[in-house]
Tab-separated table of C-alpha atoms in Angstrom:
chain	number	residue	atom	x	y	z
M	762	MET	CA	23.810	-10.550	-28.415
M	763	MET	CA	21.374	-13.214	-29.564
M	764	GLY	CA	21.616	-14.877	-26.178
M	765	VAL	CA	20.565	-11.680	-24.407
M	766	ARG	CA	17.618	-11.263	-26.799
M	767	GLU	CA	16.504	-14.855	-26.293
M	768	GLU	CA	16.747	-14.436	-22.538
M	769	TYR	CA	14.588	-11.306	-22.728
M	770	TYR	CA	11.866	-13.030	-24.780
M	771	THR	CA	11.954	-16.060	-22.468
M	772	ARG	CA	11.453	-13.791	-19.481
M	773	LYS	CA	8.689	-11.913	-21.300
M	774	SER	CA	6.861	-15.179	-22.092
M	775	ARG	CA	7.193	-16.249	-18.476
M	776	PHE	CA	5.916	-12.845	-17.396
M	777	ILE	CA	2.766	-13.190	-19.541
M	778	ILE	CA	2.013	-16.725	-18.312
M	779	ILE	CA	2.390	-15.793	-14.639
M	780	LEU	CA	0.436	-12.583	-15.249
M	781	PHE	CA	-2.462	-14.659	-16.585
M	782	LEU	CA	-2.317	-16.893	-13.494
M	783	LEU	CA	-2.284	-13.850	-11.210
M	784	PHE	CA	-5.418	-12.479	-12.880
M	785	ILE	CA	-7.152	-15.823	-12.289
M	786	ILE	CA	-6.139	-15.710	-8.605
M	787	LEU	CA	-7.313	-12.090	-8.449
M	788	ALA	CA	-10.738	-13.073	-9.818
M	789	PHE	CA	-10.989	-15.888	-7.266
M	790	THR	CA	-9.977	-13.476	-4.484
M	791	LEU	CA	-12.587	-10.955	-5.617
M	792	ALA	CA	-15.341	-13.589	-5.591
M	793	LEU	CA	-14.249	-14.916	-2.195
M	794	SER	CA	-14.205	-11.450	-0.648
M	795	LEU	CA	-17.653	-10.578	-2.013
M	796	THR	CA	-19.167	-13.757	-0.571
M	797	THR	CA	-17.610	-13.688	2.898
M	798	GLY	CA	-19.171	-11.830	5.798
M	799	SER	CA	-21.441	-11.828	8.821
M	800	THR	CA	-24.569	-12.480	6.725
M	801	GLY	CA	-23.190	-15.775	5.445
M	802	PHE	CA	-21.925	-16.784	2.054
M	803	SER	CA	-24.027	-15.322	-0.717
M	804	PHE	CA	-23.185	-13.815	-4.067
M	805	THR	CA	-25.031	-11.202	-6.055
M	806	ASN	CA	-23.633	-10.214	-9.430
M	807	PRO	CA	-22.178	-6.726	-8.774
M	808	LEU	CA	-23.086	-5.526	-12.292
M	809	SER	CA	-26.719	-6.625	-12.002
M	810	LEU	CA	-26.790	-5.021	-8.569
M	811	MET	CA	-25.537	-1.726	-10.021
M	812	PHE	CA	-28.185	-1.845	-12.775
M	813	LYS	CA	-30.824	-2.439	-10.129
M	814	VAL	CA	-29.645	0.623	-8.189
M	815	VAL	CA	-29.632	2.779	-11.350
M	816	LYS	CA	-33.184	1.664	-12.185
M	817	GLY	CA	-34.299	2.491	-8.639
M	818	GLY	CA	-35.241	-1.078	-7.775
M	819	HIS	CA	-35.815	-2.251	-4.213
M	820	LEU	CA	-32.757	-3.814	-2.584
M	821	THR	CA	-33.012	-6.806	-0.280
M	822	PRO	CA	-31.054	-6.743	3.024
M	823	ASP	CA	-28.398	-9.054	1.512
M	824	GLU	CA	-28.072	-6.793	-1.528
M	825	ARG	CA	-27.613	-3.760	0.719
M	826	VAL	CA	-24.823	-5.552	2.567
M	827	GLN	CA	-23.250	-6.422	-0.771
M	828	LEU	CA	-23.492	-2.896	-2.158
M	829	TYR	CA	-22.636	-0.757	0.849
M	830	ILE	CA	-20.239	-3.013	2.767
M	831	ARG	CA	-18.659	-5.834	0.774
M	832	ILE	CA	-18.107	-4.155	-2.599
M	833	PRO	CA	-16.457	-0.991	-1.195
M	834	ARG	CA	-14.475	-3.031	1.329
M	835	THR	CA	-13.190	-5.428	-1.328
M	836	LEU	CA	-12.315	-2.714	-3.840
M	837	THR	CA	-10.592	-0.688	-1.116
M	838	ALA	CA	-8.480	-3.653	0.003
M	839	LEU	CA	-7.410	-4.366	-3.580
M	840	ALA	CA	-6.450	-0.744	-4.288
M	841	VAL	CA	-4.630	-0.204	-0.979
M	842	GLY	CA	-2.653	-3.431	-1.432
M	843	ALA	CA	-1.583	-2.408	-4.937
M	844	LEU	CA	-0.666	1.143	-3.873
M	845	LEU	CA	1.464	0.024	-0.929
M	846	ALA	CA	3.242	-2.646	-2.977
M	847	VAL	CA	4.110	-0.250	-5.820
M	848	SER	CA	5.269	2.312	-3.240
M	849	GLY	CA	7.577	-0.347	-1.827
M	850	VAL	CA	9.103	-1.035	-5.248
M	851	LEU	CA	9.792	2.668	-5.787
M	852	ILE	CA	11.312	3.321	-2.377
M	853	GLN	CA	13.522	0.214	-2.505
M	854	SER	CA	14.746	1.152	-5.979
M	855	ILE	CA	15.682	4.779	-5.339
M	856	THR	CA	17.384	3.984	-2.024
M	857	ARG	CA	18.945	0.734	-3.318
M	858	ASN	CA	17.844	-0.665	0.024
M	859	PRO	CA	15.955	-3.990	0.237
M	860	LEU	CA	14.805	-3.111	3.771
M	861	ALA	CA	13.033	0.117	2.805
M	862	GLU	CA	9.247	0.501	2.747
M	863	PRO	CA	6.739	3.303	3.506
M	864	PHE	CA	5.809	2.004	6.972
M	865	LEU	CA	9.400	1.559	8.189
M	866	LEU	CA	10.558	4.941	6.853
M	867	GLY	CA	7.890	6.870	8.755
M	868	LEU	CA	5.589	7.812	5.873
M	869	SER	CA	2.499	6.085	7.249
M	870	SER	CA	2.847	7.554	10.747
M	871	GLY	CA	3.604	11.008	9.362
M	872	ALA	CA	0.533	10.859	7.138
M	873	LEU	CA	-1.694	9.819	10.047
M	874	VAL	CA	-0.396	12.654	12.248
M	875	PHE	CA	-1.412	15.214	9.636
M	876	VAL	CA	-4.768	13.505	9.095
M	877	CYS	CA	-5.478	13.758	12.830
M	878	LEU	CA	-4.346	17.388	13.009
M	879	SER	CA	-6.594	18.350	10.094
M	880	VAL	CA	-9.580	16.564	11.673
M	881	LEU	CA	-8.968	18.270	15.028
M	882	VAL	CA	-8.817	21.683	13.361
M	883	THR	CA	-11.636	21.081	10.854
M	884	PRO	CA	-13.737	17.949	11.560
M	885	VAL	CA	-15.771	18.546	8.398
M	886	ILE	CA	-12.699	17.498	6.361
M	887	LEU	CA	-13.769	13.885	6.993
M	888	CYS	CA	-16.498	14.488	4.416
M	889	TYR	CA	-13.913	15.518	1.807
M	890	ARG	CA	-11.619	12.536	1.283
M	891	TYR	CA	-9.645	14.302	-1.455
M	892	LEU	CA	-8.614	17.030	0.986
M	893	LEU	CA	-7.870	14.417	3.640
M	894	ALA	CA	-5.642	12.555	1.170
M	895	LEU	CA	-3.773	15.769	0.313
M	896	THR	CA	-3.224	16.417	4.014
M	897	ALA	CA	-1.925	12.872	4.479
M	898	PHE	CA	0.342	13.339	1.439
M	899	THR	CA	1.888	16.393	3.109
M	900	GLY	CA	2.546	14.455	6.311
M	901	ALA	CA	4.058	11.511	4.437
M	902	MET	CA	6.318	13.817	2.421
M	903	ILE	CA	7.576	15.631	5.529
M	904	ALA	CA	8.268	12.338	7.316
M	905	LEU	CA	10.191	10.894	4.357
M	906	VAL	CA	12.273	14.041	3.836
M	907	LEU	CA	13.072	14.079	7.563
M	908	THR	CA	14.162	10.432	7.356
M	909	PHE	CA	16.448	11.196	4.402
M	910	ILE	CA	17.975	14.215	6.180
M	911	ILE	CA	18.755	12.226	9.339
M	912	SER	CA	20.155	9.388	7.226
M	913	GLU	CA	22.437	11.790	5.319
M	914	ILE	CA	23.748	13.263	8.569
M	915	ALA	CA	24.431	9.740	9.877
M	916	GLY	CA	26.419	8.732	6.788
M	917	ALA	CA	23.806	7.806	4.143
M	918	THR	CA	24.262	4.050	4.515
M	919	VAL	CA	21.643	1.306	4.261
M	920	THR	CA	21.714	0.904	8.042
M	921	SER	CA	21.493	4.646	8.747
M	922	LEU	CA	18.416	4.947	6.505
M	923	ILE	CA	16.576	2.187	8.363
M	924	LEU	CA	17.605	3.528	11.783
M	925	ALA	CA	16.527	7.035	10.754
M	926	GLY	CA	13.225	5.595	9.540
M	927	ILE	CA	12.674	3.775	12.823
M	928	ALA	CA	13.410	6.996	14.740
M	929	VAL	CA	11.012	9.068	12.625
M	930	THR	CA	8.385	6.314	12.793
M	931	SER	CA	8.668	6.248	16.594
M	932	LEU	CA	8.325	10.032	16.790
M	933	PHE	CA	5.270	10.263	14.554
M	934	SER	CA	3.793	7.060	15.969
M	935	GLY	CA	3.788	8.564	19.465
M	936	LEU	CA	2.189	11.743	18.155
M	937	SER	CA	-0.408	9.803	16.151
M	938	HIS	CA	-1.429	7.771	19.219
M	939	ILE	CA	-2.066	10.952	21.197
M	940	LEU	CA	-3.832	12.712	18.338
M	941	THR	CA	-6.082	9.777	17.398
M	942	PHE	CA	-7.145	9.550	21.040
M	943	LEU	CA	-7.989	13.271	21.050
M	944	VAL	CA	-9.913	12.955	17.767
M	945	GLN	CA	-11.857	9.992	19.109
M	946	MET	CA	-12.757	11.934	22.261
M	947	LYS	CA	-13.763	15.012	20.272
M	948	LEU	CA	-15.878	13.252	17.639
M	949	ASN	CA	-17.130	10.421	19.870
M	950	ARG	CA	-16.522	7.888	17.108
M	951	PRO	CA	-13.964	5.063	16.664
M	952	PHE	CA	-10.861	6.628	15.164
M	953	MET	CA	-7.980	4.783	16.830
M	954	ILE	CA	-8.630	1.811	14.525
M	955	LEU	CA	-6.612	3.787	11.949
M	956	LEU	CA	-3.479	3.107	14.017
M	957	LEU	CA	-3.590	-0.558	12.995
M	958	GLY	CA	-5.407	-0.270	9.685
M	959	SER	CA	-8.924	-1.384	8.863
M	960	PHE	CA	-11.359	-1.545	5.960
M	961	SER	CA	-14.426	-1.514	8.218
M	962	THR	CA	-15.104	2.156	7.423
M	963	SER	CA	-14.750	1.775	3.633
M	964	MET	CA	-17.374	3.611	1.589
M	965	LEU	CA	-18.430	3.617	-2.048
M	966	SER	CA	-17.500	7.301	-2.224
M	967	ASP	CA	-13.843	6.378	-1.523
M	968	ILE	CA	-13.538	4.209	-4.629
M	969	PRO	CA	-13.147	6.977	-7.275
M	970	LEU	CA	-10.356	8.619	-5.248
M	971	LEU	CA	-8.504	5.357	-4.602
M	972	TYR	CA	-8.609	4.150	-8.185
M	973	THR	CA	-7.725	7.569	-9.606
M	974	VAL	CA	-4.613	7.603	-7.416
M	975	LEU	CA	-3.889	3.961	-8.293
M	976	PHE	CA	-4.181	4.657	-12.029
M	977	LEU	CA	-1.958	7.738	-11.851
M	978	GLY	CA	0.544	6.127	-9.481
M	979	PHE	CA	0.828	2.885	-11.451
M	980	THR	CA	1.117	4.734	-14.782
M	981	MET	CA	3.833	7.051	-13.455
M	982	ALA	CA	5.710	4.138	-11.891
M	983	MET	CA	5.663	2.226	-15.193
M	984	LEU	CA	6.875	5.307	-17.081
M	985	MET	CA	9.735	5.577	-14.571
M	986	ALA	CA	10.610	1.858	-14.640
M	987	LYS	CA	13.701	2.294	-16.846
M	988	ARG	CA	14.874	5.187	-14.674
M	989	LEU	CA	14.468	3.003	-11.599
M	990	ASN	CA	16.391	0.166	-13.256
M	991	ALA	CA	19.230	2.571	-14.028
M	992	ILE	CA	19.415	4.118	-10.565
M	993	MET	CA	19.607	0.682	-8.947
M	994	PHE	CA	23.072	0.293	-10.526
M	995	GLY	CA	24.269	3.642	-9.169
M	996	ASP	CA	23.953	7.348	-9.935
M	997	GLU	CA	26.820	7.319	-12.448
M	998	HIS	CA	25.215	4.513	-14.435
M	999	SER	CA	21.934	6.426	-14.405
M	1000	LEU	CA	23.645	9.567	-15.744
M	1001	GLN	CA	25.389	7.571	-18.480
M	1002	LEU	CA	21.988	6.384	-19.690
M	1003	GLY	CA	20.682	9.959	-19.717
M	1004	TYR	CA	18.570	9.811	-16.557
M	1005	ASN	CA	19.104	12.413	-13.846
M	1006	PRO	CA	19.121	10.450	-10.540
M	1007	THR	CA	18.093	13.516	-8.534
M	1008	THR	CA	15.012	13.999	-10.707
M	1009	THR	CA	14.187	10.294	-10.437
M	1010	ARG	CA	14.400	10.409	-6.644
M	1011	ARG	CA	12.318	13.573	-6.354
M	1012	LEU	CA	9.571	12.221	-8.595
M	1013	SER	CA	9.590	8.917	-6.705
M	1014	VAL	CA	9.414	10.629	-3.303
M	1015	ILE	CA	6.402	12.686	-4.422
M	1016	LEU	CA	4.729	9.609	-5.914
M	1017	VAL	CA	5.354	7.374	-2.890
M	1018	SER	CA	4.146	10.077	-0.490
M	1019	PHE	CA	1.001	10.630	-2.561
M	1020	MET	CA	0.134	6.919	-2.782
M	1021	THR	CA	0.953	6.147	0.852
M	1022	GLY	CA	-0.854	9.234	2.114
M	1023	THR	CA	-4.002	8.236	0.243
M	1024	THR	CA	-3.990	4.726	1.740
M	1025	VAL	CA	-3.564	6.125	5.262
M	1026	ALA	CA	-6.388	8.639	4.770
M	1027	ILE	CA	-8.745	5.834	3.705
M	1028	ALA	CA	-7.632	2.750	5.655
M	1029	GLY	CA	-5.097	3.837	8.274
M	1030	ILE	CA	-1.619	2.388	8.813
M	1031	ILE	CA	-0.971	-0.985	7.176
M	1032	GLY	CA	2.648	-2.052	7.395
M	1033	PHE	CA	4.997	-4.479	5.647
M	1034	ILE	CA	3.010	-4.896	2.410
M	1035	GLY	CA	5.482	-2.509	0.767
M	1036	LEU	CA	8.391	-4.531	2.158
M	1037	VAL	CA	7.375	-8.125	1.475
M	1038	ILE	CA	5.537	-7.942	-1.865
M	1039	PRO	CA	8.381	-6.434	-3.984
M	1040	HIS	CA	10.687	-9.206	-2.751
M	1041	ILE	CA	8.144	-11.863	-3.743
M	1042	SER	CA	7.831	-10.269	-7.196
M	1043	ARG	CA	11.594	-10.166	-7.717
M	1044	LEU	CA	11.852	-13.779	-6.621
M	1045	ILE	CA	9.356	-14.721	-9.361
M	1046	ILE	CA	10.465	-12.535	-12.291
M	1047	GLY	CA	13.852	-10.950	-11.479
M	1048	SER	CA	14.855	-7.352	-10.808
M	1049	ASP	CA	13.539	-5.594	-13.940
M	1050	ASN	CA	11.123	-2.992	-12.578
M	1051	ARG	CA	9.061	-3.062	-15.792
M	1052	PHE	CA	7.906	-6.496	-14.650
M	1053	VAL	CA	8.268	-6.081	-10.886
M	1054	ILE	CA	5.874	-3.114	-10.694
M	1055	VAL	CA	3.089	-5.022	-12.482
M	1056	TYR	CA	3.533	-8.151	-10.387
M	1057	SER	CA	3.772	-6.177	-7.153
M	1058	ALA	CA	0.522	-4.320	-7.846
M	1059	LEU	CA	-1.352	-7.571	-8.496
M	1060	ILE	CA	0.221	-9.601	-5.683
M	1061	GLY	CA	-0.201	-6.721	-3.228
M	1062	ALA	CA	-3.894	-6.448	-4.114
M	1063	ILE	CA	-4.403	-10.212	-3.774
M	1064	VAL	CA	-2.497	-10.579	-0.489
M	1065	LEU	CA	-4.174	-7.658	1.278
M	1066	CYS	CA	-7.654	-8.652	0.099
M	1067	LEU	CA	-7.108	-12.247	1.271
M	1068	THR	CA	-5.821	-10.886	4.584
M	1069	ASP	CA	-9.042	-8.910	4.969
M	1070	VAL	CA	-11.067	-12.056	4.183
M	1071	ALA	CA	-9.096	-13.928	6.856
M	1072	VAL	CA	-9.781	-11.103	9.328
M	1073	ARG	CA	-13.521	-11.333	8.665
M	1074	VAL	CA	-13.546	-15.117	9.035
M	1075	LEU	CA	-11.591	-14.960	12.317
M	1076	SER	CA	-13.904	-12.242	13.625
M	1077	LEU	CA	-16.928	-14.418	12.821
M	1078	LEU	CA	-15.453	-17.605	14.288
M	1079	TYR	CA	-14.357	-16.085	17.588
M	1080	GLY	CA	-16.910	-13.286	17.894
M	1081	VAL	CA	-14.239	-10.730	18.752
M	1082	GLY	CA	-15.541	-7.886	16.629
M	1083	GLU	CA	-13.452	-6.258	13.898
M	1084	LEU	CA	-9.794	-7.295	13.949
M	1085	PRO	CA	-7.360	-4.724	12.482
M	1086	VAL	CA	-5.857	-5.725	9.137
M	1087	GLY	CA	-2.608	-3.897	9.889
M	1088	ALA	CA	-2.021	-6.043	12.963
M	1089	ILE	CA	-2.173	-9.208	10.833
M	1090	THR	CA	0.191	-7.848	8.153
M	1091	SER	CA	2.642	-6.737	10.850
M	1092	MET	CA	2.470	-10.126	12.558
M	1093	PHE	CA	3.594	-11.875	9.366
M	1094	GLY	CA	5.722	-9.041	7.971
M	1095	ALA	CA	7.911	-8.468	11.031
M	1096	PRO	CA	9.558	-11.948	10.897
M	1097	PHE	CA	10.317	-11.360	7.203
M	1098	PHE	CA	11.925	-8.023	8.096
M	1099	ILE	CA	14.050	-9.745	10.754
M	1100	TYR	CA	15.110	-12.331	8.168
M	1101	LEU	CA	16.152	-9.566	5.745
M	1102	VAL	CA	18.121	-7.750	8.452
M	1103	VAL	CA	19.967	-10.923	9.482
M	1104	SER	CA	20.632	-11.817	5.834
M	1105	ARG	CA	21.887	-8.295	5.177
M	1106	LEU	CA	24.281	-8.449	8.117
M	1107	ARG	CA	25.577	-11.785	6.833
M	1108	GLY	CA	26.031	-10.312	3.365
M	1109	ARG	CA	23.349	-12.349	1.592
M	1110	VAL	CA	20.967	-9.533	0.588
């Protein structure tokens, strides 16, 4: 018994040390993102900038870029990365499937389809991001439920879930391509960028919504961490510990759909963050979701923000305009997915 306790405290100490290091990396990432862009490398203290705005002071061109482009873009990238990573932890835990993630199970495409439909019916909804996020949540929920239904019919195995997800993703992806094209034609504004994800349209007004959802989603996920740990060992084990697995799954599905839908409404489809980041976290700290959720949120925020910085640097170097962030994450995430599939087939995952 003492050995188990010592192991727990050792892991907890390791968790705190690595957590401290992650916060340092996060601070470095934040500074790097705020100083990288088309106007060169400059840094204005965000707090002093906010005070200047409150006092009604005159903003220089560089300060305007900082306030209206870099700050919202950076904060959006951090929040979206954290939301997608935590969503990945939840979906992998309740399905006991290391290959599961919001993008591969059709949630992102389903959310985008409903976003496009709502914009086609009522274009003014673009001014109300909360309503747009609720619409995306509905689409994500429908897509995930459809994936689960098809998987159950096919035998409810790990493979059937992924194949069902790929089928649903393909269906909604085709619809989203058509609908985004129609929206772009109707509004005469770039909308198809949402198919591959981008932070180029980030606004300060999006920040309260994103961080409200992040706070609620992260808090709920942490409160459910013990439930998720239990369900990973099977439904019977979960029941023995007093946790209803059906309730856990339903709460997780709602939470994942809500978080994923919000990210799609703000930044479009960004894949593989929810797949790769939870695996990195488990590799560092183990499988205890009380630790994995925290690490995943931080690592997801760091990775996606650094990816956005890389996108901006590449765009500046080659003068190719705005590269989609989702294309970069897919380019690096797809090989990792292939590795997991091969490892799974060989019995190593």
